[in-house]
């Protein structure tokens, strides 16, 4: 009896997968106008179809928190603010503009002439190059640098980016990406 039931069980399991559409067809069947889908995209829970840098990138570590917010700033343009912690009272803050460049994003730092880098989002993480142009040395105090900074994406939401708080030079919480 056991030998006969094993093939029957295997056959039943194979048939249960017959109703399931192929993955590519399933992806096409998402109702973009569904209120739950809209709410999930609005909150940054589900990745939108359009590839934009908008959102929050953030990482907590033993020395503090690194964070970056990006918000739209006109057609095909964005602005950003970044903060990296290097221990108690020692951090680096910068801001600037973002524009599409090839398959990446050119981040141009404000207040520092010719200081810009091309970043790519890989596996929902922005990675700054291991070395920055020498013009960017003045972005951070002392020997600190934004070089090699890795920031996982926390949200695709404009609202979250505008609400993101960072500490300023005096230690006060600010919202640098708010309007």
Coordinates of C-alpha atoms in Angstrom, one line a residue:
X1 CA 0.0 0.0 0.0
X2 CA 2.8 2.4 0.8
X3 CA 4.6 1.9 -2.5
X4 CA 1.4 2.7 -4.4
X5 CA 0.7 5.9 -2.4
X6 CA 4.1 7.4 -3.1
X7 CA 3.6 7.7 -6.9
X8 CA 0.1 9.0 -6.3
X9 CA 1.4 11.7 -3.8
X10 CA 4.1 12.7 -6.3
X11 CA 1.6 13.0 -9.1
X12 CA -0.7 15.1 -7.0
X13 CA 2.1 17.5 -6.1
X14 CA 3.0 17.9 -9.7
X15 CA -0.6 18.7 -10.6
X16 CA -0.8 21.5 -8.0
X17 CA 1.7 23.5 -9.9
X18 CA -0.3 23.4 -13.1
X19 CA -2.5 26.3 -12.2
X20 CA 0.3 28.7 -11.4
X21 CA 1.2 31.1 -14.3
X22 CA 4.8 31.4 -15.4
X23 CA 6.8 34.1 -13.3
X24 CA 7.0 36.6 -16.2
X25 CA 3.2 36.3 -16.8
X26 CA 2.6 36.7 -13.0
X27 CA 4.6 39.9 -12.9
X28 CA 2.6 41.4 -15.8
X29 CA -0.6 40.7 -14.1
X30 CA 0.1 43.1 -11.2
X31 CA -2.7 45.7 -11.1
X32 CA -0.9 49.0 -10.8
X33 CA -4.1 50.8 -10.0
X34 CA -5.0 48.5 -7.1
X35 CA -5.2 50.7 -3.9
X36 CA -2.9 48.2 -2.0
X37 CA -0.3 48.3 -4.7
X38 CA -0.5 52.1 -4.8
X39 CA -0.1 52.4 -1.0
X40 CA 2.8 49.9 -1.0
X41 CA 4.6 51.9 -3.7
X42 CA 3.8 55.2 -2.0
X43 CA 5.3 53.9 1.3
X44 CA 8.4 52.5 -0.5
X45 CA 7.5 48.9 0.4
X46 CA 7.4 47.8 -3.2
X47 CA 9.9 49.0 -5.8
X48 CA 8.4 51.2 -8.5
X49 CA 9.0 50.4 -12.2
X50 CA 10.8 53.7 -12.9
X51 CA 14.5 53.6 -12.1
X52 CA 15.1 56.7 -10.0
X53 CA 17.4 57.5 -7.1
X54 CA 14.6 58.9 -5.0
X55 CA 14.4 57.6 -1.5
X56 CA 16.4 56.8 1.6
X57 CA 19.6 54.9 1.9
X58 CA 20.7 54.1 5.5
X59 CA 23.0 52.0 7.6
X60 CA 23.6 51.8 11.3
X61 CA 26.9 50.6 12.7
X62 CA 29.0 50.6 15.9
X63 CA 30.2 54.2 15.2
X64 CA 26.8 55.7 14.5
X65 CA 24.6 56.0 11.4
X66 CA 25.2 56.7 7.8
X67 CA 22.3 58.1 5.8
X68 CA 21.4 59.6 2.4
X69 CA 18.2 61.1 1.2
X70 CA 17.3 61.9 -2.4
X71 CA 14.3 63.9 -3.6
X72 CA 13.2 65.2 -7.0
X73 CA 14.3 68.7 -7.9
X74 CA 12.7 69.3 -11.3
X75 CA 12.5 67.2 -14.5
X76 CA 15.3 64.6 -14.6
X77 CA 17.0 66.2 -11.6
X78 CA 17.3 65.4 -7.9
X79 CA 19.0 66.8 -4.8
X80 CA 20.6 64.9 -2.0
X81 CA 22.0 65.1 1.5
X82 CA 24.4 62.6 3.1
X83 CA 25.7 62.1 6.6
X84 CA 28.4 59.6 7.6
X85 CA 29.4 58.9 11.2
X86 CA 32.9 58.2 12.3
X87 CA 32.4 58.1 16.0
X88 CA 31.2 60.4 18.8
X89 CA 31.0 64.0 17.5
X90 CA 32.9 63.1 14.4
X91 CA 30.9 63.0 11.2
X92 CA 30.8 64.2 7.6
X93 CA 27.9 66.0 6.0
X94 CA 27.4 67.0 2.4
X95 CA 24.6 67.8 -0.1
X96 CA 24.3 68.5 -3.8
X97 CA 22.5 67.5 -7.0
X98 CA 22.0 64.3 -8.8
X99 CA 21.6 63.6 -12.6
X100 CA 21.4 60.5 -14.7
X101 CA 24.6 59.5 -16.3
X102 CA 24.7 56.3 -18.4
X103 CA 23.5 53.5 -16.2
X104 CA 24.5 55.4 -13.0
X105 CA 23.9 58.6 -11.2
X106 CA 26.2 61.6 -11.1
X107 CA 26.3 63.0 -7.6
X108 CA 27.7 66.6 -7.6
X109 CA 28.6 68.0 -4.2
X110 CA 27.6 71.6 -3.5
X111 CA 30.2 74.1 -2.4
X112 CA 33.2 72.1 -3.7
X113 CA 34.3 72.8 -7.3
X114 CA 34.6 69.8 -9.6
X115 CA 33.7 67.3 -6.8
X116 CA 31.4 64.7 -8.3
X117 CA 31.2 60.9 -8.5
X118 CA 29.1 58.5 -10.5
X119 CA 27.3 56.0 -8.3
X120 CA 25.4 52.9 -9.2
X121 CA 22.7 51.1 -7.2
X122 CA 23.7 47.5 -7.0
X123 CA 21.4 45.0 -5.2
X124 CA 19.5 47.9 -3.6
X125 CA 22.7 49.5 -2.2
X126 CA 24.5 52.7 -3.3
X127 CA 28.3 52.3 -3.2
X128 CA 30.6 55.3 -3.4
X129 CA 33.9 54.6 -5.1
X130 CA 36.9 53.5 -2.9
X131 CA 38.6 56.8 -3.7
X132 CA 37.2 60.2 -4.5
X133 CA 38.7 62.9 -6.6
X134 CA 41.2 65.1 -4.6
X135 CA 38.8 68.0 -5.0
X136 CA 36.5 66.2 -2.7
X137 CA 39.0 66.1 0.2
X138 CA 37.4 69.2 1.9
X139 CA 34.0 67.4 2.2
X140 CA 34.9 65.8 5.5
X141 CA 37.0 67.0 8.5
X142 CA 40.5 65.6 9.2
X143 CA 41.3 62.4 7.4
X144 CA 37.7 61.3 7.2
X145 CA 36.2 60.6 3.8
X146 CA 33.0 59.4 2.1
X147 CA 35.1 57.1 -0.1
X148 CA 33.9 53.5 0.1
X149 CA 30.6 54.4 1.8
X150 CA 28.0 51.7 1.3
X151 CA 24.3 52.6 1.9
X152 CA 21.5 50.0 1.6
X153 CA 18.2 51.3 0.3
X154 CA 15.7 51.7 3.1
X155 CA 12.8 53.2 1.0
X156 CA 11.8 54.4 -2.4
X157 CA 9.4 57.0 -0.9
X158 CA 9.8 60.7 -1.5
X159 CA 7.9 61.3 1.8
X160 CA 10.3 59.1 3.7
X161 CA 13.3 61.0 2.2
X162 CA 11.7 64.4 3.2
X163 CA 11.2 63.1 6.7
X164 CA 14.7 61.7 7.2
X165 CA 16.5 63.4 10.0
X166 CA 20.2 64.0 10.2
X167 CA 22.3 65.9 12.8
X168 CA 23.8 69.2 11.8
X169 CA 27.2 70.5 13.0
X170 CA 25.7 71.6 16.3
X171 CA 24.1 68.2 16.9
X172 CA 20.5 69.4 16.2
X173 CA 18.2 67.2 14.2
X174 CA 17.4 68.6 10.7
X175 CA 15.5 67.4 7.7
X176 CA 17.9 68.3 4.9
X177 CA 15.7 66.8 2.1
X178 CA 12.5 68.6 3.2
X179 CA 11.1 71.4 1.1

